[in-house]
PDB file of C-alpha atoms in Angstrom:
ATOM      1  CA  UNK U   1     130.795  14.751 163.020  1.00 95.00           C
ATOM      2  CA  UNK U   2     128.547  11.427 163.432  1.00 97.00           C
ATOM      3  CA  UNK U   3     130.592   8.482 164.496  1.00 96.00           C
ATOM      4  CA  UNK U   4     129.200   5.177 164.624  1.00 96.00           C
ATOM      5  CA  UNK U   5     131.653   3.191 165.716  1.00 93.00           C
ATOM      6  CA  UNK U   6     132.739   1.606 162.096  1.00 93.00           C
ATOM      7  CA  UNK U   7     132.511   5.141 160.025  1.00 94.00           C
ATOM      8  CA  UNK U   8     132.238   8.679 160.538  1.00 95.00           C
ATOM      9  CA  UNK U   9     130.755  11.390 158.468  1.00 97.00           C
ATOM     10  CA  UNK U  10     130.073  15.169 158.583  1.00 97.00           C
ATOM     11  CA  UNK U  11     126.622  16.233 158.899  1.00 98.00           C
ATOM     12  CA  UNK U  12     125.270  19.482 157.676  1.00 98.00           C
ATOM     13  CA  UNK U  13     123.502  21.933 159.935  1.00 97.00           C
ATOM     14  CA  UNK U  14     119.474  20.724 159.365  1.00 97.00           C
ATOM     15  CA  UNK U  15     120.661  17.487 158.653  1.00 98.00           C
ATOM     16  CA  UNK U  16     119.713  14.016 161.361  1.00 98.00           C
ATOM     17  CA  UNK U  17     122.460  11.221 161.460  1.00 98.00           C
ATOM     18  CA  UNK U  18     121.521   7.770 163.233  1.00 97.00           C
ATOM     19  CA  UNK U  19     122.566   4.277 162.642  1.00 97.00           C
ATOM     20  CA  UNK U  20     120.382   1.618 161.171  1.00 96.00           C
ATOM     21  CA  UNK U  21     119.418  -1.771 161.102  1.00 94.00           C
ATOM     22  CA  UNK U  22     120.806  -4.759 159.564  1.00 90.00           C
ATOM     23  CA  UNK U  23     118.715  -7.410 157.787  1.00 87.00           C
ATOM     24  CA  UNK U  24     117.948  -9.139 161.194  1.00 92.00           C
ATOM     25  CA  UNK U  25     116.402  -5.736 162.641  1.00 92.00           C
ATOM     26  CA  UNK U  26     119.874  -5.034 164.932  1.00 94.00           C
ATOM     27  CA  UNK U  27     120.623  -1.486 165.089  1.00 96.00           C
ATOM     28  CA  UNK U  28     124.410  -1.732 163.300  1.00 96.00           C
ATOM     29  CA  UNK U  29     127.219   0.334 162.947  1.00 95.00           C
ATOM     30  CA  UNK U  30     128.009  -0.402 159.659  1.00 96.00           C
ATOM     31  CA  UNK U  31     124.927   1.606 158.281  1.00 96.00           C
ATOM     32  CA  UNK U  32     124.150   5.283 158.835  1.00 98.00           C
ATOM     33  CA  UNK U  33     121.165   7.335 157.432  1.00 98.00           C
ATOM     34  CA  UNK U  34     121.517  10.596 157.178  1.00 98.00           C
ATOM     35  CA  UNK U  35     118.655  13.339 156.651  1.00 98.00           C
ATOM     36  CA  UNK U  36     117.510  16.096 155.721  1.00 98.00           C
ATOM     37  CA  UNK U  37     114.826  18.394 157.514  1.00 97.00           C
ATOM     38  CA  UNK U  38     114.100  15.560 159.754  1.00 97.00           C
ATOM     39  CA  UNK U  39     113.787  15.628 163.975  1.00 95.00           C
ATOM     40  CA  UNK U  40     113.186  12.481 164.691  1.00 96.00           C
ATOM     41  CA  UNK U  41     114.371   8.734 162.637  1.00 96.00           C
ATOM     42  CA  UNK U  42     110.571   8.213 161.879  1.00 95.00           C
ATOM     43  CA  UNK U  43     110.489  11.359 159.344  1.00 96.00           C
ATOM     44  CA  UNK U  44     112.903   9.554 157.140  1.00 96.00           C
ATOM     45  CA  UNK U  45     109.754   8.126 155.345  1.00 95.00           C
ATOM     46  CA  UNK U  46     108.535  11.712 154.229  1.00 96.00           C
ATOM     47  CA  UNK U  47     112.013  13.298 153.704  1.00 98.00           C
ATOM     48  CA  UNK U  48     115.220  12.776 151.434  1.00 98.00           C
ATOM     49  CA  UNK U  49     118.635  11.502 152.810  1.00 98.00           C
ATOM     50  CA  UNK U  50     121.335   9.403 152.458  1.00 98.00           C
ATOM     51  CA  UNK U  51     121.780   6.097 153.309  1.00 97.00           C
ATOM     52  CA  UNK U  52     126.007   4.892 153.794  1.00 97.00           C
ATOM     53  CA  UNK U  53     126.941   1.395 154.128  1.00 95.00           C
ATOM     54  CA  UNK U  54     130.281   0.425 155.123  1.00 94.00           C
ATOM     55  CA  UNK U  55     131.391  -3.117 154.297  1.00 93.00           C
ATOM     56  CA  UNK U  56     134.897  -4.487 155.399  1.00 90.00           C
ATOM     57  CA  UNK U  57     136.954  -7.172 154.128  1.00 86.00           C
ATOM     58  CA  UNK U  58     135.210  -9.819 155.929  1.00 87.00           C
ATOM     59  CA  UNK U  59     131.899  -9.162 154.723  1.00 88.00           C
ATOM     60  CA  UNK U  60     129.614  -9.878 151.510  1.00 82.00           C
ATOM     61  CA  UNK U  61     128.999  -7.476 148.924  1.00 82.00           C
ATOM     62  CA  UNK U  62     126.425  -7.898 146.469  1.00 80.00           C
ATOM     63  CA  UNK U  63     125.827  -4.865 144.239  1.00 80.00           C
ATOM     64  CA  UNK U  64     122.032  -3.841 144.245  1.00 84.00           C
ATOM     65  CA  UNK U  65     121.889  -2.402 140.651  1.00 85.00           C
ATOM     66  CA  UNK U  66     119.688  -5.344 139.492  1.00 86.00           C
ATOM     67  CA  UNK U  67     117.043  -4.961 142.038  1.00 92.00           C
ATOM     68  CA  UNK U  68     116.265  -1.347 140.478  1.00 95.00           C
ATOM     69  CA  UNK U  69     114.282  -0.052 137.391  1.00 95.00           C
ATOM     70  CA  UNK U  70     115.352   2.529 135.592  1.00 96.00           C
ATOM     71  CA  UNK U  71     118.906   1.780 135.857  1.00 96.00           C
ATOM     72  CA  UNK U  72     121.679   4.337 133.872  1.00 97.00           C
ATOM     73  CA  UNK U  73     124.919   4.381 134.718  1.00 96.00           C
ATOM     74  CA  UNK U  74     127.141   7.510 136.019  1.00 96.00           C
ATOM     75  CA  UNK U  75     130.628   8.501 134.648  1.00 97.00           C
ATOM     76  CA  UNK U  76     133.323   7.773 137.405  1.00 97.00           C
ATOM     77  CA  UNK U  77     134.340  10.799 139.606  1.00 96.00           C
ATOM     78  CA  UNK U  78     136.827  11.774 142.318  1.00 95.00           C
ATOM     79  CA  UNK U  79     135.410  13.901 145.699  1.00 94.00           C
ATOM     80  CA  UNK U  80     137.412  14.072 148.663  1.00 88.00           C
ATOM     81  CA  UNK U  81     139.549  10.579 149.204  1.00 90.00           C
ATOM     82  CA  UNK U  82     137.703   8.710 146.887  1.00 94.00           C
ATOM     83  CA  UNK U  83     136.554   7.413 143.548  1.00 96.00           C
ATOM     84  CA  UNK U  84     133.052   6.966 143.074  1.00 97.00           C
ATOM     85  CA  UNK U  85     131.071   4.265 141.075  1.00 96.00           C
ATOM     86  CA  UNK U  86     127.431   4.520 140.050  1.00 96.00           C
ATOM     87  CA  UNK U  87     124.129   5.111 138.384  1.00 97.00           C
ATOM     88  CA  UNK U  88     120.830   6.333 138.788  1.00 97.00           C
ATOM     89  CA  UNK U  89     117.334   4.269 139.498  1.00 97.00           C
ATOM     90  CA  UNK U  90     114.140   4.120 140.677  1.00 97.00           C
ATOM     91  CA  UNK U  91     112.827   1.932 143.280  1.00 95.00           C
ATOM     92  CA  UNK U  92     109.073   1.880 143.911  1.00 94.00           C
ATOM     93  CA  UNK U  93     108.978   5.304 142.135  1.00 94.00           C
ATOM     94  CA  UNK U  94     111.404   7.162 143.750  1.00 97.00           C
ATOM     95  CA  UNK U  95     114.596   7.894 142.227  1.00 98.00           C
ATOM     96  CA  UNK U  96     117.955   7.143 143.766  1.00 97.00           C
ATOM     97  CA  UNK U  97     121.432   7.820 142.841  1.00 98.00           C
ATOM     98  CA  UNK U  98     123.413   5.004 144.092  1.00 97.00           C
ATOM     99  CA  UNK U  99     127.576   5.069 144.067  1.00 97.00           C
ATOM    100  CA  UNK U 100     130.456   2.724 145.437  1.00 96.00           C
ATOM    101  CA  UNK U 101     133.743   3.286 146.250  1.00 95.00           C
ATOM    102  CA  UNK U 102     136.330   0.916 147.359  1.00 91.00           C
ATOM    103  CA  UNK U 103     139.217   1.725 150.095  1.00 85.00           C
ATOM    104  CA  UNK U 104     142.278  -0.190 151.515  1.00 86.00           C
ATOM    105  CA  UNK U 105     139.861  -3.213 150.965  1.00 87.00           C
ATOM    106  CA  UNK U 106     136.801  -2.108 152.253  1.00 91.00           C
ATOM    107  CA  UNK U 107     133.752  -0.812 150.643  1.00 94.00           C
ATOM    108  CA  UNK U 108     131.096   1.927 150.983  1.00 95.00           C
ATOM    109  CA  UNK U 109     127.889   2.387 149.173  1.00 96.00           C
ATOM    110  CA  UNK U 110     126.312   5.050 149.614  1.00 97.00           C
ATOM    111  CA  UNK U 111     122.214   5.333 148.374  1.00 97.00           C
ATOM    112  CA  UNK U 112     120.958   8.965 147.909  1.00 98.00           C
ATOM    113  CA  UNK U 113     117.035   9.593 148.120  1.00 98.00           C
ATOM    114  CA  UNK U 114     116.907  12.197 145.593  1.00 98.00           C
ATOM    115  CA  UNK U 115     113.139  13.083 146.234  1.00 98.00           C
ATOM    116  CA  UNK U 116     110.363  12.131 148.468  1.00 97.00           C
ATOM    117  CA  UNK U 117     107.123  14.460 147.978  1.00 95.00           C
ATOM    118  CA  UNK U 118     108.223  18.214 148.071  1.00 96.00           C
ATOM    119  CA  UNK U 119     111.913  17.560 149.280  1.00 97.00           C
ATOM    120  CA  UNK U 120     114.692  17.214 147.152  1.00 97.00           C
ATOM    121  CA  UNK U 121     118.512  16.915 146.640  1.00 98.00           C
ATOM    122  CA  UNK U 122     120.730  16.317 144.340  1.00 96.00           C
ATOM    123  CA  UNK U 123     125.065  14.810 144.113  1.00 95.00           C
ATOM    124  CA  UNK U 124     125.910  18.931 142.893  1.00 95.00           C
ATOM    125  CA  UNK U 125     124.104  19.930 146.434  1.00 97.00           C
ATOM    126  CA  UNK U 126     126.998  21.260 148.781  1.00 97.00           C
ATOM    127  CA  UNK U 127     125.846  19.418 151.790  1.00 98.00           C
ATOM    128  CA  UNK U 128     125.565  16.205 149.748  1.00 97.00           C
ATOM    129  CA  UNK U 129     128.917  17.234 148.367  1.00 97.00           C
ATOM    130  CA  UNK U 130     130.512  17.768 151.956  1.00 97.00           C
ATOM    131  CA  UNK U 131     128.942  14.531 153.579  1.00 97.00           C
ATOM    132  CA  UNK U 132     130.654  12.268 150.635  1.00 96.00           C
ATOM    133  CA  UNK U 133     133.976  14.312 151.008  1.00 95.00           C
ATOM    134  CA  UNK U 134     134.167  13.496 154.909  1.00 95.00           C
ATOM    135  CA  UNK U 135     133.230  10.027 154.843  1.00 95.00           C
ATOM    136  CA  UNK U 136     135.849   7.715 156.733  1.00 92.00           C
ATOM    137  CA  UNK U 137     135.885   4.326 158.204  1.00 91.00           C
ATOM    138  CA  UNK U 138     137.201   4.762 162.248  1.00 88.00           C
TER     139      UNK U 138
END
């Protein structure tokens, strides 16, 4: 288990969890990549991963669907605690699956690098399954 300090997540075996940065450069707690076949945050650029943002009640949300190209949306679905929201995109080429849930108030959003050069995943892989399924708020 990863915990940042505002969620907590399972991540696979061959899988790198780290927190990122907010829109000032601060490393936060509120958003955690996690990837794939990676050893080190830098290789993020050349792999695919997740990306989970946890918002709470006290903070903005602004969904990013209009920022995107290629925008279709995804029928609703239920894995582990939650219902999840989305659609598929693009974003300077590379596609994305991006899905929203809302809990007791709070929200995560959760963007999905589907593929980056050779690498690829996909929402039916089991480790992208399992990482959705555990995802709490601490």
């Amino acid at each position: 288990m990863f915990e940042s300090g505002r969620l907590c997540v399972r991540v696979p075996d061959g899988w790198m969890a780290f927190c990122g940065t907010d829109s000032g450069g601060n490393v936060t707690a509120k958003k955690v990549h996690i990837y794939k076949g990676i050893s080190c945050e830098t290789e993020m650029f050349t792999h695919v991963g997740m990306t989970v943002c946890f918002f709470d009640r006290r903070d903005y949300y602004l969904c990013p669907r209009h920022f995107y190209d290629d925008v279709a949306d995804k029928e609703p679905f239920t894995l582990g605690a939650y219902t999840w929201n989305g659609y598929t995109c693009t974003s300077l080429g590379y596609p994305y699956t991006m899905l929203d849930t809302r809990w007791d108030g709070c929200i995560f959003q959760v963007m999905i690098l589907m593929k980056n050069g050779e690498h690829e995943i996909s929402l039916e892989d089991p480790d992208v399954r399992l990482i959705l399924e555990s995802l709490a708020a601490t």
